[in-house]
Coordinates of C-alpha atoms and ligand atoms in Angstrom, one line a residue:
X1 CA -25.6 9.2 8.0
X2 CA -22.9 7.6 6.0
X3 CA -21.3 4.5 7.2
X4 CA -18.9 2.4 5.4
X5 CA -17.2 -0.4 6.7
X6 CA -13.8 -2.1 5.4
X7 CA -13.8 -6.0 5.5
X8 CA -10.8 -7.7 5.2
X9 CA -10.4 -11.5 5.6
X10 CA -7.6 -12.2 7.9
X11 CA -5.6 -14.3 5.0
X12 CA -2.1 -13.1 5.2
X13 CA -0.4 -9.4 4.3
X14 CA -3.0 -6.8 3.3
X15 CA -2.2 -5.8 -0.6
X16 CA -1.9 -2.2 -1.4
X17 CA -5.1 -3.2 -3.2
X18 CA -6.7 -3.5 0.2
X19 CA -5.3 -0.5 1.5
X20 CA -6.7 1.8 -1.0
X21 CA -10.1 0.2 -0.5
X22 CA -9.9 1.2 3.5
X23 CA -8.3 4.3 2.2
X24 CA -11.2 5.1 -0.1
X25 CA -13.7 3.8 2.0
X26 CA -12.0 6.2 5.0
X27 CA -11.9 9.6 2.6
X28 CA -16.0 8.7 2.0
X29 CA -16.6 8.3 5.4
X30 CA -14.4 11.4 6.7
X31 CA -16.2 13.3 3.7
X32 CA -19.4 13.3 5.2
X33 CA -18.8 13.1 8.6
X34 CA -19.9 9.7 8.5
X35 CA -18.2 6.0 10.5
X36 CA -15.3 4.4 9.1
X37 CA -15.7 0.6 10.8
X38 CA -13.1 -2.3 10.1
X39 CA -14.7 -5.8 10.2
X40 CA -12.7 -8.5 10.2
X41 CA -14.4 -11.3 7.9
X42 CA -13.0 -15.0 9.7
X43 CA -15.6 -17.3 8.7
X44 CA -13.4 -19.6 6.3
X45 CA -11.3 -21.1 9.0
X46 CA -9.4 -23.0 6.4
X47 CA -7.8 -19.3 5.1
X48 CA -7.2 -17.5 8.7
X49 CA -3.7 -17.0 9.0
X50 CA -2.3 -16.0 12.6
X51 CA -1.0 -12.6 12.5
X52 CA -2.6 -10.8 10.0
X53 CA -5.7 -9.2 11.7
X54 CA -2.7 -6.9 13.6
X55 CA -1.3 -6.7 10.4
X56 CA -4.3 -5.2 8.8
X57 CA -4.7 -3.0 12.1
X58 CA -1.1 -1.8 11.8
X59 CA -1.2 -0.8 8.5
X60 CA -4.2 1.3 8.8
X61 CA -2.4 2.3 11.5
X62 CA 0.4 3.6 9.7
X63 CA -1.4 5.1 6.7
X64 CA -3.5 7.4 9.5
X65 CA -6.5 5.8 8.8
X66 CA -8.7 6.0 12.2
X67 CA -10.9 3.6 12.7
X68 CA -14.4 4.8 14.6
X69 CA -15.7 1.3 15.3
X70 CA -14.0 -2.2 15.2
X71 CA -11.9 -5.0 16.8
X72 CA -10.6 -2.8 19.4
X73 CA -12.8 0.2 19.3
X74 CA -15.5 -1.5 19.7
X75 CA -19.5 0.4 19.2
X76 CA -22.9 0.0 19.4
X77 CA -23.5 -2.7 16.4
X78 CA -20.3 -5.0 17.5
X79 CA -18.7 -7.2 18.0
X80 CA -17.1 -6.6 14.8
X81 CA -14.9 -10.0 14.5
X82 CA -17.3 -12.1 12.7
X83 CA -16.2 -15.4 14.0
X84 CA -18.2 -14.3 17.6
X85 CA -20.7 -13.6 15.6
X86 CA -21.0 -16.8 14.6
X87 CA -24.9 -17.3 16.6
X88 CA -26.2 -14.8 14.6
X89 CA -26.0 -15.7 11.2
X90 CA -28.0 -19.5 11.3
X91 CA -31.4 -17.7 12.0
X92 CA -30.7 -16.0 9.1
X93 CA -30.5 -19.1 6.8
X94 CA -33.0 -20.3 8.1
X95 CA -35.4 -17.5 7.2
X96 CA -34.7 -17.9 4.1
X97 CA -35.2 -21.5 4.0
X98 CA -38.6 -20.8 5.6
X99 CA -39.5 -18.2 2.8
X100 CA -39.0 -21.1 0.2
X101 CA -35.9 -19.0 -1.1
X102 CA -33.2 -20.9 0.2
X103 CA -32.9 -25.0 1.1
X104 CA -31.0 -28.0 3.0
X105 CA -28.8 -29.8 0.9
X106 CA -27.1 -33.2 1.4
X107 CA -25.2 -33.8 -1.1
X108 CA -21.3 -34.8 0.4
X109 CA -18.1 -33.4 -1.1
X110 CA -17.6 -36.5 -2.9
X111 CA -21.2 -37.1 -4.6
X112 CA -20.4 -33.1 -5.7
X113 CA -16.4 -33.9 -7.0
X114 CA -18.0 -37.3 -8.8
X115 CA -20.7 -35.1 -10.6
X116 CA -18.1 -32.1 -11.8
X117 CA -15.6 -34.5 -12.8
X118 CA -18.7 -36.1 -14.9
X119 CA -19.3 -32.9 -16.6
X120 CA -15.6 -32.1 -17.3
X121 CA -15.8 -35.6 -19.0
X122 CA -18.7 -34.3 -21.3
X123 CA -16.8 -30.8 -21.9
X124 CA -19.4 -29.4 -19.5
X125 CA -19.5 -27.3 -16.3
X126 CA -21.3 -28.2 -13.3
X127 CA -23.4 -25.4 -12.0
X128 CA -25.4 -26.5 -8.9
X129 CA -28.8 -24.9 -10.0
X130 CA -32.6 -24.7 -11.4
X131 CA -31.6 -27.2 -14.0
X132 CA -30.1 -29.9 -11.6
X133 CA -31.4 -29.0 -8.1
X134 CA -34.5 -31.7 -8.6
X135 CA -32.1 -34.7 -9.1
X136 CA -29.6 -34.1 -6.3
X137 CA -30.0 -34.5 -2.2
X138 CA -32.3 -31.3 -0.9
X139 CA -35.3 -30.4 1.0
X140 CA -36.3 -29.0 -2.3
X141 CA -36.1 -32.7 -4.4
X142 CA -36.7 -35.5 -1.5
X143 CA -40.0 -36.0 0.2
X144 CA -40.1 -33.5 3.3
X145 CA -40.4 -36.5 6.0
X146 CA -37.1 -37.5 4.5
X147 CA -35.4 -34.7 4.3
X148 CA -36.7 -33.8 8.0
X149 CA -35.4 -37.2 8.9
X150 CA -32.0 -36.7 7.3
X151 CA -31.9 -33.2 9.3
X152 CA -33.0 -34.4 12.8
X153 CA -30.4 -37.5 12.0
X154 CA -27.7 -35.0 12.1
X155 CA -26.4 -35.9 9.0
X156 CA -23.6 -32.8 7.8
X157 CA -26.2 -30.6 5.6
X158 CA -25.4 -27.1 3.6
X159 CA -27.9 -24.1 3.2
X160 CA -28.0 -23.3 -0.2
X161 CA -29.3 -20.0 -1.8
X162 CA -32.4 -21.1 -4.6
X163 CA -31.5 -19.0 -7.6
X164 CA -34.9 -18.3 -9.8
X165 CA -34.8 -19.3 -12.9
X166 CA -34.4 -16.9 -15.9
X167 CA -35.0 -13.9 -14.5
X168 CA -33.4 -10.5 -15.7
X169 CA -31.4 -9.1 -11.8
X170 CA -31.2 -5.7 -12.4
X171 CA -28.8 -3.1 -10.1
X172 CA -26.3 0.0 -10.2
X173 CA -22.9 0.3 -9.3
X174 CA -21.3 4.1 -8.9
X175 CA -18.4 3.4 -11.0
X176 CA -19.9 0.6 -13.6
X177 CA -23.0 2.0 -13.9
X178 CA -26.2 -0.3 -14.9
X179 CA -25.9 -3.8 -14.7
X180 CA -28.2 -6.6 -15.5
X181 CA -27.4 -10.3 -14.8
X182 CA -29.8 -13.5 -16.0
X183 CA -29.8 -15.5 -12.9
X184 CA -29.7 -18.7 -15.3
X185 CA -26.2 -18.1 -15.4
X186 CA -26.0 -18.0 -11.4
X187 CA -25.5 -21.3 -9.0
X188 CA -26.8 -22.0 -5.5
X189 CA -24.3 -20.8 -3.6
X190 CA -23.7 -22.2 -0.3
X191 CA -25.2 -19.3 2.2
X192 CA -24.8 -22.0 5.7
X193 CA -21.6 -24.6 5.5
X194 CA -21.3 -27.8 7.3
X195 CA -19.6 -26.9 9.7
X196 CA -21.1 -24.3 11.4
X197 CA -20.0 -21.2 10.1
X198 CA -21.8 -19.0 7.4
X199 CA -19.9 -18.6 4.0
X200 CA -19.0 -15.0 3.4
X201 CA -21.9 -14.2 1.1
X202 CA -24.8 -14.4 4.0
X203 CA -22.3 -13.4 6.7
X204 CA -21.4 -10.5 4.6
X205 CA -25.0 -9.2 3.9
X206 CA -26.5 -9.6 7.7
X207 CA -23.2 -7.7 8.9
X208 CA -23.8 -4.9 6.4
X209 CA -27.5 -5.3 7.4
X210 CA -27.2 -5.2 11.1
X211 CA -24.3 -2.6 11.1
X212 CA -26.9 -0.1 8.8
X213 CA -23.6 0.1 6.2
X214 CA -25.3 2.6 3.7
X215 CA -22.1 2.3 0.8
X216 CA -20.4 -0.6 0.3
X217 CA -16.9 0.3 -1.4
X218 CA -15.0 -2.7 -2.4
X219 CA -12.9 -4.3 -5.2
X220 CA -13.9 -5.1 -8.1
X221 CA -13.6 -9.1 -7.6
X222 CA -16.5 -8.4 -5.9
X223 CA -18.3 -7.2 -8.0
X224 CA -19.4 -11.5 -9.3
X225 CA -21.3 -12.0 -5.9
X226 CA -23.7 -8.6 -6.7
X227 CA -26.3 -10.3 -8.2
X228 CA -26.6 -12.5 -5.6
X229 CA -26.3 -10.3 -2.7
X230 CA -28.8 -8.5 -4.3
X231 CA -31.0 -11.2 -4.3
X232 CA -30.2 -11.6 -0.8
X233 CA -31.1 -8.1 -0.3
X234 CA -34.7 -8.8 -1.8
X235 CA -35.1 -11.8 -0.5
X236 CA -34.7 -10.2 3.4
X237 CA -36.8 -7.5 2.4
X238 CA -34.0 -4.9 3.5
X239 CA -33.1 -1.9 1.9
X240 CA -29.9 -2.2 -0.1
X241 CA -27.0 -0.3 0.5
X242 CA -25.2 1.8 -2.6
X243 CA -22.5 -0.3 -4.8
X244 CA -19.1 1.0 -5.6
X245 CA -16.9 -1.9 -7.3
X246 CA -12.8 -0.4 -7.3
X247 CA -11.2 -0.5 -10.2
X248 CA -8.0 -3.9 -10.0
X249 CA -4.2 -2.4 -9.1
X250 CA -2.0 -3.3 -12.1
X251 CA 1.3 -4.7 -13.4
X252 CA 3.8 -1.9 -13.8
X253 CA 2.9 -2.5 -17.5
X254 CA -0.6 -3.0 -17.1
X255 CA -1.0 -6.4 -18.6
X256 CA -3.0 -8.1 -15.5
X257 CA -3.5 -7.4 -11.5
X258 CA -0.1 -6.2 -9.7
X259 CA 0.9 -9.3 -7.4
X260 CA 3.7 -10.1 -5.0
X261 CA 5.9 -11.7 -7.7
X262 CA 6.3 -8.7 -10.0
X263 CA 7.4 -7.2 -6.9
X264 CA 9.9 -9.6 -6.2
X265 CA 11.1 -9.9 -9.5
X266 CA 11.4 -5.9 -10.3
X267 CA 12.3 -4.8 -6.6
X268 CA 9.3 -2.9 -5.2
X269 CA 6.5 -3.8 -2.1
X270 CA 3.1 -4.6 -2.1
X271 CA 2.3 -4.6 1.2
X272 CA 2.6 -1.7 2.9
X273 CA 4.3 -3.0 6.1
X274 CA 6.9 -6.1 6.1
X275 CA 5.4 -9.3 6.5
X276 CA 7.2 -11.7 8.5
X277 CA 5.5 -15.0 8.7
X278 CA 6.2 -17.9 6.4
X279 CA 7.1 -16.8 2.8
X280 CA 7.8 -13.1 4.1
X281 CA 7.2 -10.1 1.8
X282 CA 8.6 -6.5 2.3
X283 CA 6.8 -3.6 3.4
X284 CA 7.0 0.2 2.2
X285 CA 7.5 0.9 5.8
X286 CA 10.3 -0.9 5.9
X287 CA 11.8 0.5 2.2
X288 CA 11.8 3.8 3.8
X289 CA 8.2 5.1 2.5
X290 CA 6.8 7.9 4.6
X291 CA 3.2 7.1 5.2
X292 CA 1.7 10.5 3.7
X293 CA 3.8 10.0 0.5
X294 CA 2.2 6.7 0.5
X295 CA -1.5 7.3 1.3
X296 CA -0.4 10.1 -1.5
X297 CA 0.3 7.5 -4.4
X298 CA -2.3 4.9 -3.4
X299 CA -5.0 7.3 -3.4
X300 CA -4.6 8.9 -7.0
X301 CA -4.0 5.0 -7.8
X302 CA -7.6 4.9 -9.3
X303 CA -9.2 8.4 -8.0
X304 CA -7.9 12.0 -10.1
X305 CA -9.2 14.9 -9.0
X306 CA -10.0 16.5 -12.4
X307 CA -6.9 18.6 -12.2
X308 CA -3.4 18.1 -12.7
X309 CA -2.6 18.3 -9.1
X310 CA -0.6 15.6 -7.8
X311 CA 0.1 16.7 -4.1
X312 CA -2.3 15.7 -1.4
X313 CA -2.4 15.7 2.2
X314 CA -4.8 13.5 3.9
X315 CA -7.0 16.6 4.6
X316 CA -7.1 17.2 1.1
X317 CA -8.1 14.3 -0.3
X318 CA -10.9 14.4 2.4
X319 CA -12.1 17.7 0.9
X320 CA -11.6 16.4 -2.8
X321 CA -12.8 13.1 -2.7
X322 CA -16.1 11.8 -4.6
X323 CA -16.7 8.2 -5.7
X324 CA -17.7 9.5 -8.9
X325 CA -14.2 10.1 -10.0
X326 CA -12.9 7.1 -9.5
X327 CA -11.9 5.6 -12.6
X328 CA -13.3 1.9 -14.5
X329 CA -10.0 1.1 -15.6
X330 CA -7.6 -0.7 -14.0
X331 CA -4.1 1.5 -12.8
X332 CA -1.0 0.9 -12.9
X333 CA 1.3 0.8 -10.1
X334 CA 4.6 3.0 -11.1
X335 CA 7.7 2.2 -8.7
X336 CA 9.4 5.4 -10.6
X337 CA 6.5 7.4 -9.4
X338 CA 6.2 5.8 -5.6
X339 CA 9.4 6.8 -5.1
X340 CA 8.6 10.2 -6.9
X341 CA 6.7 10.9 -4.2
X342 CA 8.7 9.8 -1.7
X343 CA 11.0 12.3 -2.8
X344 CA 8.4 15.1 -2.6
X345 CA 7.5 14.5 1.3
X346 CA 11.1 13.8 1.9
X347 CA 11.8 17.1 1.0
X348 CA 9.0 18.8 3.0
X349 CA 10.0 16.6 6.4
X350 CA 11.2 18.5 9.3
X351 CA 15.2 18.5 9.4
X352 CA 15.1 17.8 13.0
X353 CA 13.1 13.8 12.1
X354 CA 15.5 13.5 9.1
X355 CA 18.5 14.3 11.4
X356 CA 17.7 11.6 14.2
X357 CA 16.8 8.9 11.5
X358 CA 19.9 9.9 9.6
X359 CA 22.2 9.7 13.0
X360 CA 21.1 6.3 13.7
X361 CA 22.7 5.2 10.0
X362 CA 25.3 7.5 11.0
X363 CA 25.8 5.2 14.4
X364 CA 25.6 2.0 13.0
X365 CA 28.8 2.5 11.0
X366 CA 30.5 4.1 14.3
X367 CA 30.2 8.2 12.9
X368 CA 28.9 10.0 16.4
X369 CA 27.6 13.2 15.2
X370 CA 26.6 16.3 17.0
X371 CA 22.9 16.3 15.8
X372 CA 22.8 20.5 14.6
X373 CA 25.8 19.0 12.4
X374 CA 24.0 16.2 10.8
X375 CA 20.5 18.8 10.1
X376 CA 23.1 20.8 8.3
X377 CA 25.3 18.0 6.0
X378 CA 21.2 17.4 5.2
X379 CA 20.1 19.9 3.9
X380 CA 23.8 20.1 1.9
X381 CA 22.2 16.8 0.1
X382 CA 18.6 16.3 0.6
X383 CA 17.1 17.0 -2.7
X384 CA 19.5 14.6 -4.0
X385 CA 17.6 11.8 -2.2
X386 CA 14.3 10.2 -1.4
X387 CA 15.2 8.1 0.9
X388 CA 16.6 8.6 4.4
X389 CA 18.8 5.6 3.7
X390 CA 20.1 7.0 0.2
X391 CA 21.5 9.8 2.5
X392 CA 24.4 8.2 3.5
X393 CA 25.7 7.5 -0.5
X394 CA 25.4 11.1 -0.6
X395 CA 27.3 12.2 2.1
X396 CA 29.9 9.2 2.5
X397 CA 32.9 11.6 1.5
X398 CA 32.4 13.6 4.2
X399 CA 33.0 11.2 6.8
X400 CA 36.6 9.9 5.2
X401 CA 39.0 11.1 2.6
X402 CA 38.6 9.3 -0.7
X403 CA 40.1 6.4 -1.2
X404 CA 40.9 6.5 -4.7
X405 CA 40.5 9.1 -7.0
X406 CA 38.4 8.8 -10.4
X407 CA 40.4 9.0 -13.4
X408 CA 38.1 10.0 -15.7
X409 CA 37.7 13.4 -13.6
X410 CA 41.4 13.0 -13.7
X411 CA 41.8 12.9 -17.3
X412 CA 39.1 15.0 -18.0
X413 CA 40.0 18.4 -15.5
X414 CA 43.6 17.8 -13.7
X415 CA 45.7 20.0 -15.6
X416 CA 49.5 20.4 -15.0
X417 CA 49.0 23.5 -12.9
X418 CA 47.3 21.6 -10.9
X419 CA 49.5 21.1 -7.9
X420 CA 50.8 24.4 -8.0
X421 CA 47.1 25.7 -8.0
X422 CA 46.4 23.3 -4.7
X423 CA 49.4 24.0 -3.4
X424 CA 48.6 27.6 -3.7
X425 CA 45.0 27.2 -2.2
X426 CA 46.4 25.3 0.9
X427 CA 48.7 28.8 2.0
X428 CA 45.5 31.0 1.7
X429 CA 43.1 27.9 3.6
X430 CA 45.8 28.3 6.7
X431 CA 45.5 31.7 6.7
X432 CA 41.7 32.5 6.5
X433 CA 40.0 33.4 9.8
X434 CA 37.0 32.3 8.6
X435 CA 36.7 29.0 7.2
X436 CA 32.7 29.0 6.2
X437 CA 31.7 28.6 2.5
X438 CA 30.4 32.2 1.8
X439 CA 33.7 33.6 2.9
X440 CA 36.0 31.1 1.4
X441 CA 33.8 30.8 -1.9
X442 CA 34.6 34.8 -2.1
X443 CA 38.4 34.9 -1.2
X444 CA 39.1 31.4 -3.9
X445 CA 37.2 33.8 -6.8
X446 CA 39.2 36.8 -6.2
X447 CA 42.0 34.6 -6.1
X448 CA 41.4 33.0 -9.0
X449 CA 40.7 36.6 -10.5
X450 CA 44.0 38.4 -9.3
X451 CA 46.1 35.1 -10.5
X452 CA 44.4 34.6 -13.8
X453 CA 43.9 31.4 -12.8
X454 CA 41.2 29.4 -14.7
X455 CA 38.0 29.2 -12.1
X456 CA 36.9 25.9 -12.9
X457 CA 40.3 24.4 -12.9
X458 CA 40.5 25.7 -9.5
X459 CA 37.4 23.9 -8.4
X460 CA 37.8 20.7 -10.3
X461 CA 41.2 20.1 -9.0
X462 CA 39.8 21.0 -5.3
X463 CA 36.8 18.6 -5.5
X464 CA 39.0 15.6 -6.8
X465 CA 41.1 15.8 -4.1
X466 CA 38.3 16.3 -1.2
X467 CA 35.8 14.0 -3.2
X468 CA 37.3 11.9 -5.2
X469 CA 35.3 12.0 -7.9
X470 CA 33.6 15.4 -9.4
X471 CA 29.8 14.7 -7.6
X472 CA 28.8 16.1 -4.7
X473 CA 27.4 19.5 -3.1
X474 CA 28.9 22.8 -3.5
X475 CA 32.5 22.4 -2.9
X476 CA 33.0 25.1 -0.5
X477 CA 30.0 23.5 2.0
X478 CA 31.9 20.0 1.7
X479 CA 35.2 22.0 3.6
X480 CA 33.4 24.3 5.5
X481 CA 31.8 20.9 6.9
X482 CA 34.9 19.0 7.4
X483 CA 36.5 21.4 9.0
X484 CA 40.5 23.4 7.5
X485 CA 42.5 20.6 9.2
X486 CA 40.7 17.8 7.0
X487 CA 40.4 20.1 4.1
X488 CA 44.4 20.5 4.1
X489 CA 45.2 16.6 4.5
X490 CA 43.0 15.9 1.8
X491 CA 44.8 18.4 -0.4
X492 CA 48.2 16.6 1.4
X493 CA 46.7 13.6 0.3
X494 CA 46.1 13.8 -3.2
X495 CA 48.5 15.8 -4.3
X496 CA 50.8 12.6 -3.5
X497 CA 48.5 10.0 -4.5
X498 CA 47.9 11.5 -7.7
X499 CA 51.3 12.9 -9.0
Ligands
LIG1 N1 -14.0 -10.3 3.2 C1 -14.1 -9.8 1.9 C2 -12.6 -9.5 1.5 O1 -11.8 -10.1 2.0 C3 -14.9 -8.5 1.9 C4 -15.5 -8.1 0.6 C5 -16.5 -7.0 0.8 O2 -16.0 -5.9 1.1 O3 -17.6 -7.3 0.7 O4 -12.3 -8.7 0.6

């Protein structure tokens, strides 16, 4: 039975780097009809930021990650907020104390500053350990009716993990393969702080313990603490779960992990939704993302499928997914590409979604639009675009005439027959039945044909003076949307302005 568990700290907006480690943790779980649980990790009071465990919920949310146990879901091995959890975790030091592998320590902030500053001094580091742990304040170095004293005194103690000394830690990770660390090279850590709470190494391990986590999928700034959760592992006597350390999220040009200020600086999001506490952050909600192209460029963000397929729905990448082809190296997040495949699912949307979105635009600059209408000046335009919002720079000139006419188009295709030719077109608009583009597109080419007219000068001339410039969608859609009486004030129109 597969269960995997995503465990955010609740520190401000989740990074896309976070997302893709619920998202990858989610595609396991979904792959083998295992649990996807989200654990929120709020032991370090000094980093909990108000707002961002809904933040974290919402964004899953939104990427159509389901949750099967957590905050709200609740289950049989919650709760799963580790701050009311907060009873469990001292017994846990303190079987470790009583093992001999973990002790009390005394030392105050200060007496630890003083002795790191000391070693700076001497071009050293301190590293609270084997080599020093006989010469500071702990149950290990002071007599034990001191130390018992000092503890019964209530005097503000730590529980500190005792490192061994030289010895080779051995483990495997799915994506790094076989690792060994010498545990000379390891501190202490603290396991129990002073005030109360557990530091996110023991919390972390009893959680993962308790909730019978079988993979733990994480980023690779994890990947530091293995050796001692390992240790922590052995020193429990519980069966270890299976490693996989994520490869970082990098810098459009690869040169370090992708943060919040290369976004601001070169345009893009992070986060996936908009952050609005504090220093706020945009969100590729908010840019106009839609979540499946999203979930689409996060997941191959680190993960290829062997192939050269690029498309995948969630349901695919279920089917597809294996932790084994997830790469070491670090990717790097394209905004070209994001938007690439924003313009994919864009395309693929239902008209009907696009239309609503697109008529709220469309009513915030005071255009009231019959909604069939708007579905088809859409799909006139869509595959120019891929975002709902780029729609309306597409379709501006069909809501109002130009108001000034390019003069490079002019230069380029006005000829001098060009009123006469307008002129001309404006007698046979009035007297067509039909004014749709098939029919009108028909009866302008046999024009054309039977005048010995020259086709594109025709068209040219007709598109300055509708458009303004020579962009735009076919030329007979653009008048069969606006309708004979705006086509022929437009031709009114220009004709004047430009001669
Ligand atoms: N709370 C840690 C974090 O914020 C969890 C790391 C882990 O998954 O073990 O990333």
């Amino acid at each position: 039975m597969v269960r995997v568990r995503f465990a955010p700290s609740p520190t401000g907006p989740l990074h896309i780097g976070g997302v893709r480690t619920a998202l990858y943790n989610y595609l396991f779980a979904r792959k083998h009809n295992g649990t996807f649980i989200l654990r929120i990790e709020d032991t370090d009071l000094t980093r909990y930021v108000k707002g961002a465990e809904e933040y974290i919920i919402e964004a899953l949310y939104w990427c159509g990650i389901k949750i099967d146990e957590g905050v709200r879901e609740g289950g049989p091995y919650g709760p799963y907020r580790q701050s009311e959890r907060k009873d469990i975790y001292k017994q846990y030091a303190e079987i470790l104390v009583n093992k001999g592998d973990a002790y009390y320590a005394f030392d105050t902030p200060e007496e630890l500053e003083n002795l790191r500053k000391e070693y700076e001094g001497r071009k050293q580091t301190f590293i609270y350990n084997a080599s020093v742990r006989n010469t500071l304040k702990n149950s290990l170095s002071l007599p034990e009716n001191e130390w018992k004293q000092l503890l019964a005194s209530g005097v503000p103690y730590v529980i500190r993990y005792r490192m061994p000394v030289n010895m080779e830690i051995s483990f495997t990770d799915i994506i790094r393969g076989h690792i060994t660390v010498n545990s000379s090279t390891l501190d202490d850590k603290v396991l129990f702080k002073s005030d109360g709470m557990p530091t996110y190494h023991l919390a972390n391990i009893v959680d993962d313990h308790l909730m019978k986590i079988t993979h733990v999928i994480r980023g690779e700034e994890w990947l530091p603490s293995l050796p001692l959760h390992v240790m922590l592992y052995r020193s429990f006597g519980w069966e270890q779960p299976l490693f996989a350390h994520l490869p970082l999220i990098l810098k459009p040009d690869g040169k370090g992990k992708l943060s919040k200020r290369d976004g601001d600086k070169m345009g893009f999001p992070v986060f996936p939704l908009y952050w609005p506490y504090g220093e706020t952050a945009r969100g590729f909600r908010e840019d106009g993302y839609l979540p499946d192209a999203f979930v689409n460029m996060l997941a191959l963000l680190g993960w290829n499928p062997g192939t050269d397929q690029e498309i995948f729905s969630m349901e695919k990448l279920i089917k597809e997914f294996s932790l084994e082809k997830i790469n070491k190296a670090g990717s790097r997040f394209d905004p070209i590409k994001a938007k690439w495949f924003n313009h994919i699912y864009l395309q693929k949307r239902p008209i009907q979604t696009l239309a609503l979105e697109f008529r709220e635009i469309l009513r915030s600059k005071g255009y009231h639009i019959d909604l069939k209408r708007i579905e088809k000046l859409i799909e006139l335009v869509r595959e120019r675009v891929s975002f709902v919002r780029e729609l309306w720079n597409e379709t501006s000139f069909f809501f109002k005439p130009p108001e000034s006419y390019d003069s490079e188009a002019i230069k380029k295709r006005w000829k001098e027959n060009s009123p006469e030719i307008l002129n001309r077109l404006s007698t046979l608009f009035i007297s067509e039945k039909d004014f749709n583009a098939e029919n009108l597109e028909k009866k302008v080419r046999e024009w054309c044909e039977k005048e010995s007219y020259n086709t594109g000068t025709v068209m040219h001339s007709l598109r300055i003076v509708i458009v303004g410039t020579l962009k735009g969608p076919g030329i007979f859609d653009i008048i069969e949307w606006i309708g004979r009486d705006e086509t022929l004030n437009r031709i009114k129109k220009g004709l004047a302005t430009i001669a």
